[in-house]
Rosetta silent file (secondary structure, phi, psi, omega in degrees, C-alpha in Angstrom):
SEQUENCE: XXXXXXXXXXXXXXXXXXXXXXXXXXXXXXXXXXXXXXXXXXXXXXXXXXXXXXXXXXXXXXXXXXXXXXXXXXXXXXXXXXXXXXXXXXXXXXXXXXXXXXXXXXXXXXXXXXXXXXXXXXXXXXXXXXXXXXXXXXXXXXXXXXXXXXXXXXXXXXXXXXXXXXXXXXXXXXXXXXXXX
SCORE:     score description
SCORE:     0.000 S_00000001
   1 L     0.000  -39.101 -169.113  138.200  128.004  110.166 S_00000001
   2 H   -65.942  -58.064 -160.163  137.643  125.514  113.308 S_00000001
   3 H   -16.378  -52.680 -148.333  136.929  129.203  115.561 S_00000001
   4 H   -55.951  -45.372 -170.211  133.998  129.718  112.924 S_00000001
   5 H   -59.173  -40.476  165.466  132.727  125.867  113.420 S_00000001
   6 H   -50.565  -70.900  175.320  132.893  125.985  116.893 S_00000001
   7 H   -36.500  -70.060 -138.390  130.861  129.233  116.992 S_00000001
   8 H  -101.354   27.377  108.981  128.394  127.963  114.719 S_00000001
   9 H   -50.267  -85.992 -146.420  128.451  124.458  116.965 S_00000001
  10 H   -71.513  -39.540 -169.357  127.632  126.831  120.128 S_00000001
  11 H   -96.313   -5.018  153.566  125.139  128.863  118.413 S_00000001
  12 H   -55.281  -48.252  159.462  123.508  125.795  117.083 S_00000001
  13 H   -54.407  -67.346  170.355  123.327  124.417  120.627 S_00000001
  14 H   -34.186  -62.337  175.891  121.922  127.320  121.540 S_00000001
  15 H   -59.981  -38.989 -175.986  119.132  127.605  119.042 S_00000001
  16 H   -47.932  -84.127 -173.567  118.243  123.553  120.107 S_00000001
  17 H   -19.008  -68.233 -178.165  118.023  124.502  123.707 S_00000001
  18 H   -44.823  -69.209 -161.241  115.565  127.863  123.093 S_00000001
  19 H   -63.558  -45.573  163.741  113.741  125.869  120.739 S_00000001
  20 H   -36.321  -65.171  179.000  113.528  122.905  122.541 S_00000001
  21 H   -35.080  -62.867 -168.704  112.498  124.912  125.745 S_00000001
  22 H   -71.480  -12.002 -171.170  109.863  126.729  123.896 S_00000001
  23 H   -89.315  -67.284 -157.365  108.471  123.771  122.038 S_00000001
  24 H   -54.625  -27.479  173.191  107.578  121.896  125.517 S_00000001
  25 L   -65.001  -23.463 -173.325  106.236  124.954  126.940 S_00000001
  26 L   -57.098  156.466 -166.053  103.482  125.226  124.137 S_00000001
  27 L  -133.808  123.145  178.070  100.233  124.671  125.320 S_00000001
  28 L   -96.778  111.300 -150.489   97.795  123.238  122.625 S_00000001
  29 L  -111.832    1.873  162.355   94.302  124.617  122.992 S_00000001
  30 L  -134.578  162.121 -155.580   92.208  122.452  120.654 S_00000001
  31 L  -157.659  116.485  170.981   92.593  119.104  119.804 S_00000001
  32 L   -88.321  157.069  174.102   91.111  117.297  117.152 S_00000001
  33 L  -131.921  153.694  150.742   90.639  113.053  118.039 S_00000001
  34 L  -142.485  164.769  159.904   89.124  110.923  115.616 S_00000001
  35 L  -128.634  103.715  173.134   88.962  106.759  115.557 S_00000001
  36 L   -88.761  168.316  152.870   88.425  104.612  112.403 S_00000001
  37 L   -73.509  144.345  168.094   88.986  101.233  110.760 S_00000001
  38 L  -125.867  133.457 -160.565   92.043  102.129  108.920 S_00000001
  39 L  -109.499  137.629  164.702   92.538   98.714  105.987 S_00000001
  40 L   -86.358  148.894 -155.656   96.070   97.972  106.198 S_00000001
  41 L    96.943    5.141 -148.910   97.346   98.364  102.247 S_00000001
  42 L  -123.936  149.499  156.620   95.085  101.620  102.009 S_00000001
  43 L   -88.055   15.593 -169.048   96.650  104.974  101.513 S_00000001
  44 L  -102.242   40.241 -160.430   93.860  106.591  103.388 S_00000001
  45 L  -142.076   89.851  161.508   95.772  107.392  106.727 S_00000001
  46 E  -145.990  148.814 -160.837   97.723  110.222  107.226 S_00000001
  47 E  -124.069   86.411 -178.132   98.368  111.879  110.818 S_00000001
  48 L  -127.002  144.159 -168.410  100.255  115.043  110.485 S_00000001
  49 L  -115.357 -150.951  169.217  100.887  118.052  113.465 S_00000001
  50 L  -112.310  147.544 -163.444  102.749  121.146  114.793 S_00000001
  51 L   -43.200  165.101  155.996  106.040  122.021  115.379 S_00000001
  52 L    89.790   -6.512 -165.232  106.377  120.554  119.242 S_00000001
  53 L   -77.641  144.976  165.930  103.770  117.955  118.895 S_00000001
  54 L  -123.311   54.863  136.694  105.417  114.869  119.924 S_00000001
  55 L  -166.769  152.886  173.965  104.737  112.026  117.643 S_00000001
  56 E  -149.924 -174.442 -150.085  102.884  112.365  114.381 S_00000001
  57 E  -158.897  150.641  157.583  102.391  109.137  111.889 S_00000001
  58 E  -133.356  151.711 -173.953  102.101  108.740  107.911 S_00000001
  59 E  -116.020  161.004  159.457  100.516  105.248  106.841 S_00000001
  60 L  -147.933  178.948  166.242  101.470  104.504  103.197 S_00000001
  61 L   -51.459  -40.605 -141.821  100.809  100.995  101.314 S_00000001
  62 L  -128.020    6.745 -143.709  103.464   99.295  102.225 S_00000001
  63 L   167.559  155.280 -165.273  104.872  100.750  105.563 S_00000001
  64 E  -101.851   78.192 -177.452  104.427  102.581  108.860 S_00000001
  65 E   -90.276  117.412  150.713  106.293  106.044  109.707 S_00000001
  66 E   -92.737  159.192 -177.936  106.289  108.015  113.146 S_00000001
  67 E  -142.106  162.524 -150.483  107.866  110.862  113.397 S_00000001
  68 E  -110.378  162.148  163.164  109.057  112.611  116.379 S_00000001
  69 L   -33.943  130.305 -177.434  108.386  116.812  117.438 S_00000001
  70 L    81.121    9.847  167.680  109.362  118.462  114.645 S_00000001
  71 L    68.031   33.550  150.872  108.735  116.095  111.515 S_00000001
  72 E   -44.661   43.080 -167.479  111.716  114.374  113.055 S_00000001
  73 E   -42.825  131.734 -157.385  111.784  110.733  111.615 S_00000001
  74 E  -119.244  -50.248 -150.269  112.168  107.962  114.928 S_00000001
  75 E  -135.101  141.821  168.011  110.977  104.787  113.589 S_00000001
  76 E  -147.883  153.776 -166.603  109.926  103.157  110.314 S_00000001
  77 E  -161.348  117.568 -151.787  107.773   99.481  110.039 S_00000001
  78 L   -86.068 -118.539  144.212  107.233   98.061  107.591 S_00000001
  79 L  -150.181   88.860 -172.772  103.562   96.110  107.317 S_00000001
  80 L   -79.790  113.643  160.928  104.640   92.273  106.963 S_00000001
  81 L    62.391    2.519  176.307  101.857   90.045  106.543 S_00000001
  82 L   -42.258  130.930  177.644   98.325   91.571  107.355 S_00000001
  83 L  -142.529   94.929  163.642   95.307   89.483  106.883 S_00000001
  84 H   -57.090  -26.106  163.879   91.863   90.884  107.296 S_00000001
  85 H   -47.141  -18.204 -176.690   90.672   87.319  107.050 S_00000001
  86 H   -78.926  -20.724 -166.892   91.357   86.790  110.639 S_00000001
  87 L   -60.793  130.227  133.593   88.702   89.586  111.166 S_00000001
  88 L   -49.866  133.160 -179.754   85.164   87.999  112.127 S_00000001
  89 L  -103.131  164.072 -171.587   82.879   90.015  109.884 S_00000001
  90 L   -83.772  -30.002 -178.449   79.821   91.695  111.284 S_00000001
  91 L  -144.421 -163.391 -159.060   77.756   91.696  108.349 S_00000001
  92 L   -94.553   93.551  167.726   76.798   89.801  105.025 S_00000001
  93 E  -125.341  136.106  156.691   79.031   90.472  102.162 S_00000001
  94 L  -133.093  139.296 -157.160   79.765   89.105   98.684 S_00000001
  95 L   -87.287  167.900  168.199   82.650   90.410   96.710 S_00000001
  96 L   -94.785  148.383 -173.208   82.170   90.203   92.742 S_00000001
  97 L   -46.566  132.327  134.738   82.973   87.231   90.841 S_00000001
  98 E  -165.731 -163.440    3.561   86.127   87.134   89.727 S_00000001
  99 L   -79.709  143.083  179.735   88.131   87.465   87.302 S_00000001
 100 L  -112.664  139.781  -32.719   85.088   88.296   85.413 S_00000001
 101 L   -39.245  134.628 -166.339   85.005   87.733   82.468 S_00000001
 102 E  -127.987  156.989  175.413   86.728   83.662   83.333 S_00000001
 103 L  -165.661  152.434  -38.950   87.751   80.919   81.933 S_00000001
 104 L   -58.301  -13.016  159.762   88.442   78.088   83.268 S_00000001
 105 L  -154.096  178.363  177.505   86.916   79.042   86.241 S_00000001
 106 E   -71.277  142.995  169.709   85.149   82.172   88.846 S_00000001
 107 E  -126.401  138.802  161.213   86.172   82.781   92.269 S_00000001
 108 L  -126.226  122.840 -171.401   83.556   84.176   94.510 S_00000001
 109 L   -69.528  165.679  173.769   84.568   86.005   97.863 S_00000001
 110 L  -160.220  136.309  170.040   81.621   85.455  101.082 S_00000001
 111 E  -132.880  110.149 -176.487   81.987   87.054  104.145 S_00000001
 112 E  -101.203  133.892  171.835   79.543   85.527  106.572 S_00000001
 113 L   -91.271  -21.511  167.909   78.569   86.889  109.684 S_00000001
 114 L  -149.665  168.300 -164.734   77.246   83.709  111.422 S_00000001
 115 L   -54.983  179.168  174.178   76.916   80.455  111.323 S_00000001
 116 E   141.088  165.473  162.337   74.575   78.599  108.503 S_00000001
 117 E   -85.843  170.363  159.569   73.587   77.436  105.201 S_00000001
 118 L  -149.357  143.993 -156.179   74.280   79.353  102.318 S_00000001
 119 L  -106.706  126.010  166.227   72.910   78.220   99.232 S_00000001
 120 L  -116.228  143.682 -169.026   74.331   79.721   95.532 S_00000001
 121 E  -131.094  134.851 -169.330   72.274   78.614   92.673 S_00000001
 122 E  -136.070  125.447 -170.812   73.259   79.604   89.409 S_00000001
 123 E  -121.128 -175.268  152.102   71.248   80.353   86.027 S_00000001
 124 E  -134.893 -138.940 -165.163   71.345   81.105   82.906 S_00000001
 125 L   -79.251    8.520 -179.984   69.759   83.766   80.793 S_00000001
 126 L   -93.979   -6.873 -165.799   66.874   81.401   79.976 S_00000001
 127 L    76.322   25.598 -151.766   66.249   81.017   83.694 S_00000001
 128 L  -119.743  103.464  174.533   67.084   77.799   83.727 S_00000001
 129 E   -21.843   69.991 -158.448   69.030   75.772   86.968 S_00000001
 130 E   -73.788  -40.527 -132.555   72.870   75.201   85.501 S_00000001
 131 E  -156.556  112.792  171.635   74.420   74.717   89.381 S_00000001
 132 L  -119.066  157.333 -167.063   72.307   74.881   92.977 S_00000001
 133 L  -142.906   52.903  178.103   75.152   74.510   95.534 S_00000001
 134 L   -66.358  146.616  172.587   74.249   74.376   99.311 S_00000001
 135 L  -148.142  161.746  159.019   76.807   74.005  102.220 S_00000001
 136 E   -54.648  114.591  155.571   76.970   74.268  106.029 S_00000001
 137 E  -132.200  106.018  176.480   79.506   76.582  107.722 S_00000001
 138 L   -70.697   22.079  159.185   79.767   75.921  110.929 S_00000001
 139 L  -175.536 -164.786 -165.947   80.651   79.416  111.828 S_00000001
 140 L   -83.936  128.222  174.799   81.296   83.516  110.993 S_00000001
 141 E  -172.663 -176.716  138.489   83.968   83.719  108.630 S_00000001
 142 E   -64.205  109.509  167.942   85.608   84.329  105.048 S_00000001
 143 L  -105.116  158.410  172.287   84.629   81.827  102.668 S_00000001
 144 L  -114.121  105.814  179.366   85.297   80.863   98.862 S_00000001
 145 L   -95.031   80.124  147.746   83.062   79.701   96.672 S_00000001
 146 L   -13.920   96.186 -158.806   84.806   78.241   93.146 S_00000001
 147 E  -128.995  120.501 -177.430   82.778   77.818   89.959 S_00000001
 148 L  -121.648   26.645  153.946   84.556   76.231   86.631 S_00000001
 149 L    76.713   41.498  139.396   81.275   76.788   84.208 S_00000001
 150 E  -110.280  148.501 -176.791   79.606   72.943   85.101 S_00000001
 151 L   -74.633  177.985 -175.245   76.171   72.037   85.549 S_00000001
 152 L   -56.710  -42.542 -160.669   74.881   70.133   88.482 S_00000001
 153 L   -92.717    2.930  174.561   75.492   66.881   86.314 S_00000001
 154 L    92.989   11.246  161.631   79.273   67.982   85.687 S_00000001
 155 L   -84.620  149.295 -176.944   79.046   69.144   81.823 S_00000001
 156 E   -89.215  126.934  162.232   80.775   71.936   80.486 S_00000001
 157 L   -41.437  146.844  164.694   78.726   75.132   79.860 S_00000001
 158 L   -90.929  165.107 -166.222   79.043   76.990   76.467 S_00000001
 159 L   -60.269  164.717  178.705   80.195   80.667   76.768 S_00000001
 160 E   147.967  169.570 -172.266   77.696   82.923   77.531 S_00000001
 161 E   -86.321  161.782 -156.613   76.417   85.190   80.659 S_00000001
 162 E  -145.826  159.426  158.359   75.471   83.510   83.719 S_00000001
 163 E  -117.320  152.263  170.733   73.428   85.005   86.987 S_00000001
 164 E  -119.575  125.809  162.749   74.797   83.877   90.395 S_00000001
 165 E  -145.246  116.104  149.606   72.697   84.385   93.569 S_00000001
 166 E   -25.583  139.461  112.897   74.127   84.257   96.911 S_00000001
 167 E   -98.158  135.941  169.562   71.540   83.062   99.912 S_00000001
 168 E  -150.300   96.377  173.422   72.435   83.290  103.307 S_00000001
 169 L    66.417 -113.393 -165.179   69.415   83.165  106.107 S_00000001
 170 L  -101.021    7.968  171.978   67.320   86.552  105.031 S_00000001
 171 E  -111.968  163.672 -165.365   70.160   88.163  102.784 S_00000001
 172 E  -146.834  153.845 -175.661   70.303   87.643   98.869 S_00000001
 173 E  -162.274  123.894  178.384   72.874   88.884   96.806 S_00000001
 174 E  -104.481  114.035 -176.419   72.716   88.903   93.025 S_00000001
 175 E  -125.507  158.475  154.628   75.734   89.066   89.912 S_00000001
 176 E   -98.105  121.432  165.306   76.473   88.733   86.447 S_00000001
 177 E  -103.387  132.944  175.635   79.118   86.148   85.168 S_00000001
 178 E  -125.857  144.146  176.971   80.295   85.736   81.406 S_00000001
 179 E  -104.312  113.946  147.317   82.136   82.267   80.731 S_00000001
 180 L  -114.801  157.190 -157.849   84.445   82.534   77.591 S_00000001
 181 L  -112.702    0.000    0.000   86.038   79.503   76.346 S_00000001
């Protein structure tokens, strides 16, 4: 029994070696490249090759894989702590209210690209001023805006749909809120 493992140790060797040999020798003659944003959390990343290739990559939600020639697993990392808030953003965004429908109160996301006011004024289906809110932000960033269904004088709204609109220098950005109590 050892003879056979030792052969089949030797011819094992063997096959590495050839294969090995022959994988380095490969010559690849196209090459795709490509370079994105890739959102860490996203499942939209996968990197996969050819035998001989020497590293290839899978992204998943939670973690990082490379893999070595041959689908060969090297390394695994896990993705600790990522925060796209550190990101300066480039352009004007507001996320939707949420949780929408809310009680007791709305969260609104803001992604500002520069400094400024930004004014949210909020009505309700009568057209009618419940909450104008201007502030300052002294620079490009992720912001929050908070809402707990009071008017300007601090009374609580009765349920019902609300509109919120975002100003921020020439962009406007318009939602629907429902309060239920």
């Amino acid at each position: 029994m050892r003879i056979k493992e030792k052969k089949m140790n030797k011819i094992a060797i063997i096959l590495l070696l050839i294969v090995s040999a022959n994988a380095q020798s490969t010559k690849v003659k196209r090459s795709v490249s490509a370079t994105t944003n890739i959102q860490a959390g996203s499942n939209a990343y996968k990197l996969s090759g050819t035998v001989g290739q020497n590293a290839i990559g899978l992204s998943t939600k939670d973690q990082f894989k490379i893999s070595s020639g041959y689908w060969g697993w090297i390394a695994r990392w896990a993705v600790l702590g990522t925060d796209d808030r550190n990101v300066i953003p480039s352009e004007f965004k507001i996320k939707p209210a949420y949780p929408n429908p809310f009680n007791p109160s709305a969260k609104i996301d803001m992604e500002i690209p520069d400094a400024g006011v930004v004014q949210i004024t909020i009505y309700d289906l009568l057209g009618r001023i419940v909450l104008d809110h201007k502030k300052e932000y002294p620079s490009a960033g992720h912001y929050q805006f908070v809402w707990n269904a009071r008017t300007i004088a601090g009374q609580q709204l009765a349920t019902g749909t609300y509109i919120v609109t975002v100003r921020h220098k020439n962009n406007f950005n318009t939602q629907k809120i429902t309060f239920l109590k």
